[in-house]
PDB file of C-alpha atoms in Angstrom:
ATOM      1  CA  MET F   1       3.654  -9.834 -14.620  1.00  0.00           C
ATOM      2  CA  LYS F   2       1.126  -9.240 -12.948  1.00  0.00           C
ATOM      3  CA  HIS F   3       0.940  -5.133 -11.944  1.00  0.00           C
ATOM      4  CA  VAL F   4      -0.812  -4.414  -8.835  1.00  0.00           C
ATOM      5  CA  VAL F   5      -1.270  -0.827  -6.691  1.00  0.00           C
ATOM      6  CA  VAL F   6       0.237  -0.892  -2.787  1.00  0.00           C
ATOM      7  CA  ASP F   7      -1.514   1.709  -0.163  1.00  0.00           C
ATOM      8  CA  MET F   8       0.848   3.141   2.669  1.00  0.00           C
ATOM      9  CA  ALA F   9      -0.490  -0.406   5.597  1.00  0.00           C
ATOM     10  CA  THR F  10       0.985  -2.083   2.467  1.00  0.00           C
ATOM     11  CA  MET F  11       4.630  -1.209   2.386  1.00  0.00           C
ATOM     12  CA  ILE F  12       4.056  -0.370   6.183  1.00  0.00           C
ATOM     13  CA  SER F  13       3.753  -4.537   6.693  1.00  0.00           C
ATOM     14  CA  TRP F  14       7.088  -5.309   4.990  1.00  0.00           C
ATOM     15  CA  TYR F  15       9.036  -3.530   7.589  1.00  0.00           C
ATOM     16  CA  LEU F  16       6.679  -3.530  10.608  1.00  0.00           C
ATOM     17  CA  PRO F  17       5.744  -6.697  12.100  1.00  0.00           C
ATOM     18  CA  ARG F  18       1.896  -6.800  11.681  1.00  0.00           C
ATOM     19  CA  PRO F  19       0.053 -10.489  11.469  1.00  0.00           C
ATOM     20  CA  GLN F  20      -0.826  -9.589   7.933  1.00  0.00           C
ATOM     21  CA  SER F  21       3.930  -9.292   7.085  1.00  0.00           C
ATOM     22  CA  VAL F  22       4.225 -12.716   6.199  1.00  0.00           C
ATOM     23  CA  HIS F  23       1.895 -12.237   2.696  1.00  0.00           C
ATOM     24  CA  SER F  24       2.988  -9.026   2.319  1.00  0.00           C
ATOM     25  CA  GLN F  25       6.256 -10.129   2.386  1.00  0.00           C
ATOM     26  CA  HIS F  26       5.988 -12.889   0.035  1.00  0.00           C
ATOM     27  CA  LEU F  27       4.590 -10.029  -2.355  1.00  0.00           C
ATOM     28  CA  LEU F  28       7.274  -8.542  -2.483  1.00  0.00           C
ATOM     29  CA  ARG F  29       9.951 -10.753  -2.820  1.00  0.00           C
ATOM     30  CA  LEU F  30       6.997 -11.235  -6.516  1.00  0.00           C
ATOM     31  CA  SER F  31       8.231  -7.736  -7.267  1.00  0.00           C
ATOM     32  CA  ASP F  32      11.580  -9.074  -6.303  1.00  0.00           C
ATOM     33  CA  SER F  33      11.602 -12.498  -9.041  1.00  0.00           C
ATOM     34  CA  GLY F  34      10.118 -10.537 -11.837  1.00  0.00           C
ATOM     35  CA  ARG F  35       6.670 -12.069 -11.014  1.00  0.00           C
ATOM     36  CA  VAL F  36       4.805  -8.689 -10.004  1.00  0.00           C
ATOM     37  CA  PHE F  37       5.317  -5.474 -10.538  1.00  0.00           C
ATOM     38  CA  ILE F  38       4.181  -3.288  -8.161  1.00  0.00           C
ATOM     39  CA  HIS F  39       2.745   0.943  -8.447  1.00  0.00           C
ATOM     40  CA  ALA F  40       2.078   2.593  -5.775  1.00  0.00           C
ATOM     41  CA  ILE F  41       1.252   6.993  -5.877  1.00  0.00           C
ATOM     42  CA  ALA F  42       4.411   9.132  -5.624  1.00  0.00           C
ATOM     43  CA  SER F  43       4.030  10.779  -2.166  1.00  0.00           C
ATOM     44  CA  MET F  44       3.457   7.554  -1.116  1.00  0.00           C
ATOM     45  CA  PRO F  45       6.697   7.354   0.712  1.00  0.00           C
ATOM     46  CA  THR F  46       5.852  10.617   2.392  1.00  0.00           C
ATOM     47  CA  HIS F  47       3.167   9.514   4.047  1.00  0.00           C
ATOM     48  CA  VAL F  48       4.868   5.997   5.117  1.00  0.00           C
ATOM     49  CA  ALA F  49       7.506   7.975   6.447  1.00  0.00           C
ATOM     50  CA  ASP F  50       5.136  10.260   8.165  1.00  0.00           C
ATOM     51  CA  HIS F  51       2.374   7.594   9.749  1.00  0.00           C
ATOM     52  CA  ILE F  52       5.470   5.756  11.306  1.00  0.00           C
ATOM     53  CA  LEU F  53       6.554   9.597  12.997  1.00  0.00           C
ATOM     54  CA  ARG F  54       2.919   9.169  14.571  1.00  0.00           C
ATOM     55  CA  MET F  55       3.506   5.406  15.485  1.00  0.00           C
ATOM     56  CA  ARG F  56       6.731   6.469  17.078  1.00  0.00           C
ATOM     57  CA  HIS F  57       5.281   9.074  19.906  1.00  0.00           C
ATOM     58  CA  ARG F  58       3.081   5.719  20.551  1.00  0.00           C
ATOM     59  CA  GLN F  59       5.843   2.711  20.271  1.00  0.00           C
ATOM     60  CA  PRO F  60       8.908   4.565  20.999  1.00  0.00           C
ATOM     61  CA  LYS F  61      10.993   1.632  20.616  1.00  0.00           C
ATOM     62  CA  ILE F  62      10.770   2.690  17.453  1.00  0.00           C
ATOM     63  CA  SER F  63      13.529   4.660  17.099  1.00  0.00           C
ATOM     64  CA  LEU F  64      15.186   7.071  15.025  1.00  0.00           C
ATOM     65  CA  ASN F  65      17.699   5.082  13.188  1.00  0.00           C
ATOM     66  CA  HIS F  66      14.475   1.905  12.867  1.00  0.00           C
ATOM     67  CA  MET F  67      12.584   4.541  11.176  1.00  0.00           C
ATOM     68  CA  GLN F  68      15.485   5.942   8.834  1.00  0.00           C
ATOM     69  CA  LEU F  69      16.560   2.466   7.546  1.00  0.00           C
ATOM     70  CA  ILE F  70      12.834   1.560   6.808  1.00  0.00           C
ATOM     71  CA  MET F  71      13.071   5.067   4.962  1.00  0.00           C
ATOM     72  CA  GLU F  72      15.952   3.568   3.034  1.00  0.00           C
ATOM     73  CA  ALA F  73      14.487   0.394   2.447  1.00  0.00           C
ATOM     74  CA  ILE F  74      11.540   2.034   0.941  1.00  0.00           C
ATOM     75  CA  ALA F  75      13.516   3.811  -1.979  1.00  0.00           C
ATOM     76  CA  ALA F  76      15.321   1.362  -2.493  1.00  0.00           C
ATOM     77  CA  LEU F  77      12.472  -0.915  -4.346  1.00  0.00           C
ATOM     78  CA  PRO F  78      10.853  -1.327  -6.788  1.00  0.00           C
ATOM     79  CA  ILE F  79       8.004   0.530  -7.414  1.00  0.00           C
ATOM     80  CA  PHE F  80       6.596   2.420 -10.357  1.00  0.00           C
ATOM     81  CA  TYR F  81       5.817   5.984  -8.024  1.00  0.00           C
ATOM     82  CA  CYS F  82       3.527   7.159  -9.876  1.00  0.00           C
ATOM     83  CA  ASP F  83       2.634  10.736 -10.004  1.00  0.00           C
ATOM     84  CA  ASP F  84      -0.897  11.416  -7.885  1.00  0.00           C
ATOM     85  CA  HIS F  85      -2.147  15.203  -8.980  1.00  0.00           C
ATOM     86  CA  PRO F  86      -3.359  14.025 -11.905  1.00  0.00           C
ATOM     87  CA  LEU F  87      -6.183  11.361  -9.496  1.00  0.00           C
ATOM     88  CA  LEU F  88      -6.662  14.393  -7.181  1.00  0.00           C
ATOM     89  CA  SER F  89      -9.802  15.271  -8.296  1.00  0.00           C
ATOM     90  CA  ALA F  90     -10.824  11.213  -8.388  1.00  0.00           C
ATOM     91  CA  GLY F  91      -9.284  10.305  -5.671  1.00  0.00           C
ATOM     92  CA  LEU F  92     -10.760  13.283  -3.977  1.00  0.00           C
ATOM     93  CA  GLN F  93     -15.049  12.054  -4.106  1.00  0.00           C
ATOM     94  CA  ILE F  94     -13.990   8.393  -3.012  1.00  0.00           C
ATOM     95  CA  ALA F  95     -12.164   9.957  -0.513  1.00  0.00           C
ATOM     96  CA  ILE F  96     -15.306  12.296   0.279  1.00  0.00           C
ATOM     97  CA  ARG F  97     -17.733   8.752  -0.934  1.00  0.00           C
ATOM     98  CA  LEU F  98     -16.456   6.030   1.785  1.00  0.00           C
ATOM     99  CA  GLY F  99     -14.608   8.343   4.033  1.00  0.00           C
ATOM    100  CA  VAL F 100     -11.032   6.769   3.762  1.00  0.00           C
ATOM    101  CA  PRO F 101      -7.968   9.263   3.880  1.00  0.00           C
ATOM    102  CA  VAL F 102      -6.899  10.614   0.552  1.00  0.00           C
ATOM    103  CA  SER F 103      -3.372   9.068   0.151  1.00  0.00           C
ATOM    104  CA  GLN F 104      -6.002   5.315   0.688  1.00  0.00           C
ATOM    105  CA  ALA F 105      -8.492   7.278  -2.464  1.00  0.00           C
ATOM    106  CA  LEU F 106      -5.847   8.435  -4.005  1.00  0.00           C
ATOM    107  CA  SER F 107      -4.151   4.397  -4.036  1.00  0.00           C
ATOM    108  CA  LEU F 108      -7.628   3.443  -5.031  1.00  0.00           C
ATOM    109  CA  ALA F 109      -8.370   5.960  -8.686  1.00  0.00           C
ATOM    110  CA  LEU F 110      -4.940   4.571  -9.329  1.00  0.00           C
ATOM    111  CA  ALA F 111      -6.089   0.757  -9.099  1.00  0.00           C
ATOM    112  CA  SER F 112      -9.111   2.741 -10.830  1.00  0.00           C
ATOM    113  CA  ALA F 113      -7.027   4.537 -13.089  1.00  0.00           C
ATOM    114  CA  HIS F 114      -4.665   1.592 -14.214  1.00  0.00           C
ATOM    115  CA  ASP F 115      -7.664  -1.499 -14.295  1.00  0.00           C
ATOM    116  CA  ILE F 116      -4.987  -3.326 -11.763  1.00  0.00           C
ATOM    117  CA  PRO F 117      -6.097  -4.437  -8.167  1.00  0.00           C
ATOM    118  CA  LEU F 118      -4.620  -1.963  -4.811  1.00  0.00           C
ATOM    119  CA  CYS F 119      -3.889  -4.877  -2.992  1.00  0.00           C
ATOM    120  CA  THR F 120      -3.531  -3.880   0.396  1.00  0.00           C
ATOM    121  CA  VAL F 121      -4.031  -5.305   4.614  1.00  0.00           C
ATOM    122  CA  ASP F 122      -6.261  -2.937   5.692  1.00  0.00           C
ATOM    123  CA  PRO F 123      -8.906  -3.929   8.223  1.00  0.00           C
ATOM    124  CA  LYS F 124     -10.589  -1.324   7.201  1.00  0.00           C
ATOM    125  CA  LEU F 125      -9.608  -0.769   3.768  1.00  0.00           C
ATOM    126  CA  LEU F 126     -10.337  -4.364   2.985  1.00  0.00           C
ATOM    127  CA  ALA F 127     -14.091  -4.037   5.345  1.00  0.00           C
ATOM    128  CA  LEU F 128     -14.881  -1.430   1.793  1.00  0.00           C
ATOM    129  CA  ARG F 129     -15.165  -4.048  -0.144  1.00  0.00           C
ATOM    130  CA  VAL F 130     -19.209  -3.269  -0.833  1.00  0.00           C
ATOM    131  CA  PRO F 131     -20.921  -2.889  -3.698  1.00  0.00           C
ATOM    132  CA  SER F 132     -19.227  -0.402  -5.766  1.00  0.00           C
ATOM    133  CA  GLU F 133     -17.130   0.348  -9.084  1.00  0.00           C
ATOM    134  CA  LEU F 134     -14.153   0.267  -6.397  1.00  0.00           C
ATOM    135  CA  GLU F 135     -14.906  -2.957  -5.286  1.00  0.00           C
ATOM    136  CA  PRO F 136     -12.820  -5.170  -8.174  1.00  0.00           C
ATOM    137  CA  PHE F 137      -9.848  -2.630  -7.487  1.00  0.00           C
ATOM    138  CA  ILE F 138      -9.598  -3.967  -3.744  1.00  0.00           C
ATOM    139  CA  VAL F 139      -8.009  -6.929  -3.204  1.00  0.00           C
ATOM    140  CA  SER F 140      -6.786  -8.221   0.067  1.00  0.00           C
ATOM    141  CA  VAL F 141      -2.113  -9.080   0.202  1.00  0.00           C
ATOM    142  CA  ASN F 142      -3.222 -12.868   1.194  1.00  0.00           C
ATOM    143  CA  ASP F 143      -6.432 -13.322  -2.159  1.00  0.00           C
ATOM    144  CA  PHE F 144      -3.542 -11.783  -4.300  1.00  0.00           C
ATOM    145  CA  ALA F 145      -0.275 -13.723  -3.347  1.00  0.00           C
ATOM    146  CA  GLY F 146      -3.016 -16.425  -2.979  1.00  0.00           C
ATOM    147  CA  GLN F 147      -4.086 -16.337  -6.810  1.00  0.00           C
ATOM    148  CA  LEU F 148      -0.784 -16.085  -8.233  1.00  0.00           C
ATOM    149  CA  GLN F 149       0.376 -18.847  -6.099  1.00  0.00           C
ATOM    150  CA  SER F 150      -2.854 -20.966  -7.947  1.00  0.00           C
ATOM    151  CA  ALA F 151      -2.061 -19.738 -10.978  1.00  0.00           C
TER     152      ALA F 151
END
């Protein structure tokens, strides 16, 4: 079984249509089938709710009911939520060094700490795959799903 960390962009793409949603939804199906074990930082549902709420202000078509359904679905996912308190120091260092939000940096710190990939659909995070100690941990959901198909 493969282990993977997911970030906020990937979780949101499971429920709100984006170009990469097909691939991220495939990752979720692989988790349901037992082929992939998904990890996320414990505070991730809060970050997702906050982000969707901000989106709702820009896109009123996301109703409060729809938002509640998304959060209930996320709460029911077979995800192992990892305590992010031990990751705060490393996460802050990553956030400062890469100029990314702390939630993304904590997801990267989790991936690094467990030596597993962070699967993302976030183009800004994917663009950060520059030669560094974190490069091997950032992988697109599309690439990860393709690796599983060929395995």
